[in-house]
Amino acid sequence: MVISMKLGATKEQVEHICRRIQDFGYRVHSIQGDERVVIAAVGIGDVTHCLDSLQAAPGVESAVRISAPYKFVSREYKAEKTRIGVDGAVIGGDQFVVMAGPCSVENEKQLMITAHAVARSGANLLRGGAFKPRTSPYDFQGLEVEGLKLLRQARQETGLAIITEVMSDGDVGLVAEYADVLQIGARNMQNFALLKALGKAGKPVMLKRGLSSTLKELLLSAEYVVSHGNSEVILCERGIRTFETATRNTLDIGAVPLLHELTHLPVILDPAHATGKSSLIPALARAAVAVGADGLMVEVHPCPEEAYSDGAQSLTLEQFDRLMSDLQPYLTLWRDGRGPAQAGTTTS
Ligand code: PEP
Ligand code: MN
């Protein structure tokens, strides 16, 4: 259950509620918020009596039952969608946000050419990996700090906000100095030390679905970040492992509307990693719009055949430009479809 205290509830009132929860045999799982305190409690058994009693206690605004194993990220906890402001863009609001750029930051020329081009075509964020999670230790591992510096330069030159991956808890502070959004790769979705460290990162996080992860596991990973203090989490569907080998992964398109039912967090679709094939990206980008994703992440490279990583799924600058203009009629429908039910305010 989640107990929201009234604005200005006293410390004594909060302590009293925590004691009452424990008296009922439940555990206080976390307490969040400075202005408005929200207490999450977990335990086994029927909570009805506890809820009724707490609702009558001084300082309590509301006490609600959350049946999902994840609390703070559930729709039951917060009905309105979370909006996350990143520079000028708002993810989860009435704008379809596009993140585009190379898989890996390779050198200054490659990054600046791409950054200027995607900015001209209307991207909202520049993506690019400086720390690369590669299946093989012999593959390009990323430029690391040098790559972060190039991303900062691209930000200065184009005004685009930066999303880039952080792979370990020890690097969160470093990457957060350069990035506007911290990307957590599919292979790290259940790196719990990293998820906990992100709670204190002070920057929004985009959490990619693990290669073989269920939506429940994805949401529980998001819950780690939120329950450790960072409510600005974006989810990303990027395909999952199935028996199908014709595509790199299988895009779980149904995950997008289902996540919207289960959680208030924004959902981004990544058709590049989902398929591994640049030819499939325009159709799946349209699908992302049609199913109500909050945005798109795509890989773009000036010369995909020379890319250090993921060339086969990278769009050329021209293909990306065409994609953006071809999406426009669909985006008009998308905006019309964003009724009041989709609107909401940020939790941060
Ligand atoms: C990436 O975005 O380049 C990446 C490595 O993605 P994923 O973690 O989804 O494989
Ligand atoms: Mn990639």
Coordinates of C-alpha atoms and ligand atoms in Angstrom, one line a residue:
M1 CA 0.0 0.0 0.0
V2 CA 1.0 3.6 -0.5
I3 CA 0.2 6.3 2.0
S4 CA 0.5 9.9 0.8
M5 CA 0.8 12.4 3.6
K6 CA -0.8 15.8 3.4
L7 CA 1.4 18.8 2.3
G8 CA 3.0 20.0 5.5
A9 CA 2.4 16.8 7.5
T10 CA 4.7 16.9 10.5
K11 CA 7.7 14.5 11.2
E12 CA 5.8 13.2 14.2
Q13 CA 2.8 12.4 12.0
V14 CA 5.0 10.5 9.5
E15 CA 6.7 8.6 12.3
H16 CA 3.3 7.7 13.8
I17 CA 2.1 6.3 10.5
C18 CA 5.3 4.2 10.1
R19 CA 4.8 2.8 13.6
R20 CA 1.1 2.0 12.8
I21 CA 2.2 0.2 9.6
Q22 CA 4.6 -1.9 11.6
D23 CA 2.0 -2.6 14.3
F24 CA -0.2 -4.1 11.6
G25 CA 2.7 -6.4 10.7
Y26 CA 3.8 -4.7 7.5
R27 CA 7.2 -3.3 6.6
V28 CA 7.9 0.4 5.7
H29 CA 9.7 -0.1 2.4
S30 CA 10.6 3.4 1.6
I31 CA 9.7 7.0 2.4
Q32 CA 10.0 9.6 -0.4
G33 CA 9.6 13.3 -0.9
D34 CA 10.6 16.4 1.0
E35 CA 7.4 18.5 0.6
R36 CA 4.8 15.8 0.3
V37 CA 5.9 12.5 2.0
V38 CA 4.9 9.3 0.4
I39 CA 5.3 6.1 2.4
A40 CA 5.3 2.7 0.7
A41 CA 4.5 -0.3 2.8
V42 CA 4.8 -4.0 1.9
G43 CA 3.6 -7.2 3.5
I44 CA 1.5 -10.2 3.1
G45 CA -2.2 -10.5 3.8
D46 CA -5.4 -8.3 3.6
V47 CA -4.5 -4.7 4.1
T48 CA -8.1 -3.5 4.3
H49 CA -8.2 -2.9 8.0
C50 CA -4.8 -1.2 8.0
L51 CA -5.9 1.1 5.1
D52 CA -9.1 2.1 6.8
S53 CA -7.3 2.8 10.0
L54 CA -4.6 4.9 8.4
Q55 CA -7.0 6.9 6.3
A56 CA -8.4 8.3 9.6
A57 CA -5.0 9.1 11.1
P58 CA -3.8 12.7 11.3
G59 CA -1.7 14.0 8.4
V60 CA -2.8 11.4 5.9
E61 CA -4.1 12.5 2.5
S62 CA -4.8 9.1 1.1
A63 CA -4.0 5.4 1.6
V64 CA -4.3 3.1 -1.4
R65 CA -3.8 -0.5 -2.0
I66 CA -1.2 -1.4 -4.7
S67 CA -1.5 -5.0 -5.9
A68 CA 1.4 -4.9 -8.3
P69 CA 4.8 -5.9 -6.9
Y70 CA 6.2 -2.6 -8.2
K71 CA 4.6 0.3 -6.3
F72 CA 5.9 3.8 -7.3
V73 CA 6.0 3.1 -11.0
S74 CA 2.5 1.6 -11.1
R75 CA -0.6 3.3 -12.5
E76 CA -2.4 2.4 -9.3
Y77 CA 0.0 4.6 -7.5
K78 CA -0.1 7.5 -9.9
A79 CA -2.8 7.7 -12.6
E80 CA -1.4 10.6 -14.5
K81 CA 1.5 10.1 -16.9
T82 CA 4.9 11.2 -15.8
R83 CA 6.4 13.9 -17.9
I84 CA 10.1 14.3 -17.9
G85 CA 11.6 17.6 -19.1
V86 CA 14.9 17.3 -20.9
D87 CA 16.0 20.7 -22.1
G88 CA 13.3 21.9 -24.4
A89 CA 11.7 18.5 -24.9
V90 CA 9.1 16.9 -22.6
I91 CA 9.1 13.1 -22.7
G92 CA 5.7 11.7 -21.8
G93 CA 3.8 14.8 -22.8
D94 CA 2.2 16.0 -26.0
Q95 CA 5.4 15.8 -28.0
F96 CA 6.7 12.7 -29.7
V97 CA 10.4 12.8 -28.8
V98 CA 13.0 11.4 -31.2
M99 CA 16.5 10.4 -30.1
A100 CA 18.9 9.8 -32.9
G101 CA 22.6 9.3 -33.5
P102 CA 25.3 6.8 -34.0
C103 CA 25.5 3.5 -32.0
S104 CA 29.0 4.5 -30.9
V105 CA 30.8 7.8 -30.8
E106 CA 33.7 7.1 -33.1
N107 CA 35.5 10.4 -33.8
E108 CA 34.8 14.1 -34.0
K109 CA 34.0 14.2 -37.6
Q110 CA 31.5 11.3 -37.5
L111 CA 29.7 12.7 -34.4
M112 CA 29.5 16.3 -35.5
I113 CA 28.3 15.5 -39.0
T114 CA 25.6 13.2 -37.5
A115 CA 24.6 15.6 -34.8
H116 CA 24.1 18.6 -37.2
A117 CA 22.2 16.4 -39.6
V118 CA 19.8 14.9 -37.1
A119 CA 19.2 18.3 -35.5
R120 CA 18.3 19.7 -39.0
S121 CA 15.9 16.8 -39.5
G122 CA 14.1 17.5 -36.2
A123 CA 15.6 15.1 -33.6
N124 CA 15.2 16.2 -30.0
L125 CA 18.1 14.3 -28.5
L126 CA 21.4 13.1 -29.8
R127 CA 22.3 9.5 -28.9
G128 CA 25.8 8.0 -29.0
G129 CA 27.6 5.4 -26.9
A130 CA 30.9 6.4 -25.3
F131 CA 30.9 3.3 -23.0
K132 CA 29.8 0.3 -25.2
P133 CA 28.5 -3.0 -23.8
R134 CA 29.7 -5.4 -26.4
T135 CA 29.1 -9.1 -26.4
S136 CA 32.6 -9.8 -27.6
P137 CA 35.6 -8.4 -25.6
Y138 CA 37.4 -8.0 -29.0
D139 CA 34.8 -5.6 -30.4
F140 CA 35.1 -1.8 -30.1
Q141 CA 34.5 -0.9 -26.5
G142 CA 33.9 2.9 -26.9
L143 CA 36.0 6.0 -26.6
E144 CA 34.9 6.4 -22.9
V145 CA 35.7 9.9 -21.5
E146 CA 37.0 11.1 -24.9
G147 CA 33.5 10.1 -26.3
L148 CA 31.7 12.0 -23.5
K149 CA 33.8 15.1 -24.4
L150 CA 32.8 14.8 -28.0
L151 CA 29.1 14.5 -27.0
R152 CA 29.5 17.7 -24.9
Q153 CA 31.0 19.4 -28.0
A154 CA 28.1 18.2 -30.1
R155 CA 25.6 19.5 -27.5
Q156 CA 27.3 22.9 -27.6
E157 CA 27.4 23.0 -31.4
T158 CA 23.8 21.9 -32.0
G159 CA 21.9 22.5 -28.8
L160 CA 20.7 18.9 -28.8
A161 CA 20.4 17.2 -25.4
I162 CA 22.5 14.1 -25.0
I163 CA 21.5 10.6 -24.1
T164 CA 24.4 8.2 -23.6
E165 CA 25.0 4.9 -21.8
V166 CA 26.4 4.3 -18.4
M167 CA 27.6 0.8 -17.7
S168 CA 28.7 0.7 -14.1
D169 CA 27.7 2.2 -10.8
G170 CA 31.2 3.7 -10.4
D171 CA 30.7 5.7 -13.6
V172 CA 27.3 7.3 -12.9
G173 CA 28.7 10.5 -11.5
L174 CA 31.1 10.9 -14.5
V175 CA 28.5 10.2 -17.2
A176 CA 25.9 12.4 -15.4
E177 CA 28.3 15.4 -15.8
Y178 CA 28.0 15.1 -19.6
A179 CA 24.6 13.5 -20.3
D180 CA 21.1 14.9 -20.1
V181 CA 19.7 11.4 -20.0
L182 CA 21.5 8.3 -18.7
Q183 CA 20.9 5.2 -20.8
I184 CA 20.9 1.8 -19.2
G185 CA 21.5 -0.8 -21.8
A186 CA 19.5 -4.0 -22.1
R187 CA 22.5 -6.1 -20.7
N188 CA 22.5 -4.0 -17.6
M189 CA 18.7 -3.9 -16.9
Q190 CA 19.2 -6.0 -13.8
N191 CA 22.6 -4.6 -12.7
F192 CA 21.1 -3.8 -9.3
A193 CA 24.2 -1.9 -7.9
L194 CA 23.9 0.4 -11.0
L195 CA 20.1 0.8 -10.6
K196 CA 20.6 1.8 -7.0
A197 CA 23.3 4.3 -7.9
L198 CA 21.0 5.9 -10.5
G199 CA 18.6 6.8 -7.7
K200 CA 21.1 9.6 -6.8
A201 CA 22.2 10.5 -10.3
G202 CA 20.2 13.7 -10.5
K203 CA 19.5 13.1 -14.2
P204 CA 16.7 11.2 -16.0
V205 CA 17.3 7.6 -16.8
M206 CA 16.2 5.6 -19.8
L207 CA 16.0 1.9 -18.9
K208 CA 16.1 -0.5 -21.8
R209 CA 14.3 -3.8 -21.6
G210 CA 16.7 -6.7 -21.0
L211 CA 17.2 -9.3 -23.8
S212 CA 15.1 -11.9 -22.1
S213 CA 13.2 -9.8 -19.5
T214 CA 9.5 -9.8 -18.8
L215 CA 7.7 -6.5 -18.5
K216 CA 7.3 -7.2 -14.8
E217 CA 11.1 -7.5 -14.5
L218 CA 11.5 -4.3 -16.4
L219 CA 9.1 -2.5 -14.1
L220 CA 10.8 -3.9 -11.0
S221 CA 14.1 -2.6 -12.3
A222 CA 12.5 0.9 -12.8
E223 CA 11.2 0.6 -9.3
Y224 CA 14.8 0.2 -8.0
V225 CA 15.7 3.5 -9.5
V226 CA 12.5 5.3 -8.3
S227 CA 12.6 3.8 -4.8
H228 CA 16.2 4.9 -4.5
G229 CA 15.3 8.5 -5.1
N230 CA 15.0 9.2 -8.9
S231 CA 11.5 9.4 -10.2
E232 CA 12.6 10.4 -13.7
V233 CA 12.7 7.0 -15.5
I234 CA 11.8 6.4 -19.1
L235 CA 11.3 2.8 -20.4
C236 CA 12.5 1.5 -23.7
E237 CA 11.2 -1.5 -25.6
R238 CA 14.1 -2.7 -27.8
G239 CA 13.1 -6.2 -28.7
I240 CA 13.5 -9.5 -26.9
R241 CA 15.1 -12.9 -27.6
T242 CA 12.7 -15.4 -29.2
F243 CA 13.1 -18.5 -31.4
E244 CA 13.0 -16.2 -34.5
T245 CA 16.3 -15.6 -36.1
A246 CA 15.2 -13.6 -39.2
T247 CA 15.6 -10.4 -37.1
R248 CA 18.2 -9.7 -34.4
N249 CA 15.5 -9.6 -31.8
T250 CA 11.7 -9.7 -31.9
L251 CA 10.0 -6.4 -31.4
D252 CA 7.3 -6.7 -28.7
I253 CA 5.1 -4.0 -30.0
G254 CA 2.3 -5.0 -27.6
A255 CA 4.6 -4.0 -24.8
V256 CA 4.1 -0.3 -25.5
P257 CA 0.3 -0.1 -24.9
L258 CA 0.5 -2.7 -22.1
L259 CA 3.2 -0.7 -20.3
H260 CA 1.0 2.4 -20.7
E261 CA -1.7 0.4 -18.8
L262 CA 0.7 -0.8 -16.1
T263 CA 2.8 2.3 -15.5
H264 CA 2.8 6.1 -15.7
L265 CA 6.3 6.2 -17.0
P266 CA 7.0 7.2 -20.6
V267 CA 7.8 4.5 -23.1
I268 CA 10.2 4.9 -26.0
L269 CA 10.5 2.4 -28.9
D270 CA 13.9 1.4 -30.4
P271 CA 13.3 -0.4 -33.7
A272 CA 17.0 -0.6 -34.5
H273 CA 18.0 -3.0 -31.8
A274 CA 14.7 -4.8 -32.1
T275 CA 15.4 -5.8 -35.7
G276 CA 19.0 -5.2 -36.6
K277 CA 17.8 -4.2 -40.1
S278 CA 17.7 -0.6 -41.3
S279 CA 15.1 -1.5 -44.0
L280 CA 12.5 -2.3 -41.3
I281 CA 12.9 0.9 -39.3
P282 CA 10.5 3.2 -41.2
A283 CA 7.6 0.7 -40.8
L284 CA 8.3 0.1 -37.2
A285 CA 8.7 3.8 -36.5
R286 CA 5.2 4.2 -37.9
A287 CA 4.1 1.4 -35.6
A288 CA 5.6 3.1 -32.6
V289 CA 3.5 6.2 -33.4
A290 CA 0.4 4.2 -34.0
V291 CA 0.6 2.3 -30.7
G292 CA 1.2 5.5 -28.7
A293 CA 4.8 5.3 -27.8
D294 CA 6.1 8.5 -26.3
G295 CA 9.0 8.6 -28.7
L296 CA 11.6 6.8 -30.8
M297 CA 15.3 5.9 -30.5
V298 CA 17.1 5.3 -33.8
E299 CA 20.7 4.8 -34.9
V300 CA 22.0 7.1 -37.6
H301 CA 25.5 7.1 -39.2
P302 CA 27.0 9.1 -42.1
C303 CA 28.3 5.9 -43.6
P304 CA 26.7 2.8 -42.0
E305 CA 29.0 0.4 -43.8
E306 CA 32.0 2.0 -42.0
A307 CA 30.3 2.0 -38.5
Y308 CA 32.3 0.5 -35.7
S309 CA 29.1 -1.0 -34.3
D310 CA 25.5 -1.7 -35.5
G311 CA 26.0 -0.5 -39.1
A312 CA 23.4 -2.8 -40.5
Q313 CA 20.6 -1.2 -38.4
S314 CA 21.8 2.4 -38.8
L315 CA 20.0 4.8 -41.1
T316 CA 22.0 7.1 -43.3
L317 CA 21.5 10.9 -42.8
E318 CA 19.2 11.0 -45.8
Q319 CA 17.2 8.0 -44.7
F320 CA 16.7 9.6 -41.3
D321 CA 15.6 12.9 -42.8
R322 CA 13.1 11.0 -45.0
L323 CA 11.9 9.1 -41.9
M324 CA 11.2 12.3 -40.0
S325 CA 9.2 13.8 -42.9
D326 CA 7.3 10.6 -43.6
L327 CA 6.3 10.4 -40.0
Q328 CA 4.7 13.8 -40.0
P329 CA 1.1 12.8 -41.0
Y330 CA 1.2 10.0 -38.4
L331 CA 2.4 12.4 -35.8
T332 CA -0.6 14.7 -36.5
L333 CA -2.8 11.7 -35.6
W334 CA -0.7 10.9 -32.6
R335 CA -1.1 14.4 -31.3
D336 CA -4.9 14.3 -31.9
G337 CA -5.0 11.0 -30.0
R338 CA -3.3 12.4 -26.9
G339 CA -6.5 13.1 -25.0
P340 CA -6.8 14.4 -21.5
A341 CA -6.4 10.8 -20.2
Q342 CA -2.8 10.9 -21.4
A343 CA -2.0 14.2 -19.8
G344 CA -0.3 14.5 -16.5
T345 CA 2.4 16.2 -14.5
T346 CA 5.9 15.3 -13.6
T347 CA 6.5 13.7 -10.3
S348 CA 9.8 15.4 -9.9
Ligands
PEP1 C1 22.6 0.8 -27.9 O1 21.7 1.6 -27.6 O2 23.5 1.0 -28.7 C2 22.6 -0.5 -27.2 C3 23.7 -1.2 -26.9 O3 21.3 -1.0 -27.0 P1 20.8 -2.3 -26.1 O4 21.3 -2.1 -24.8 O5 19.3 -2.1 -26.3 O6 21.4 -3.5 -26.8
MN2 MN 23.7 0.0 -30.9

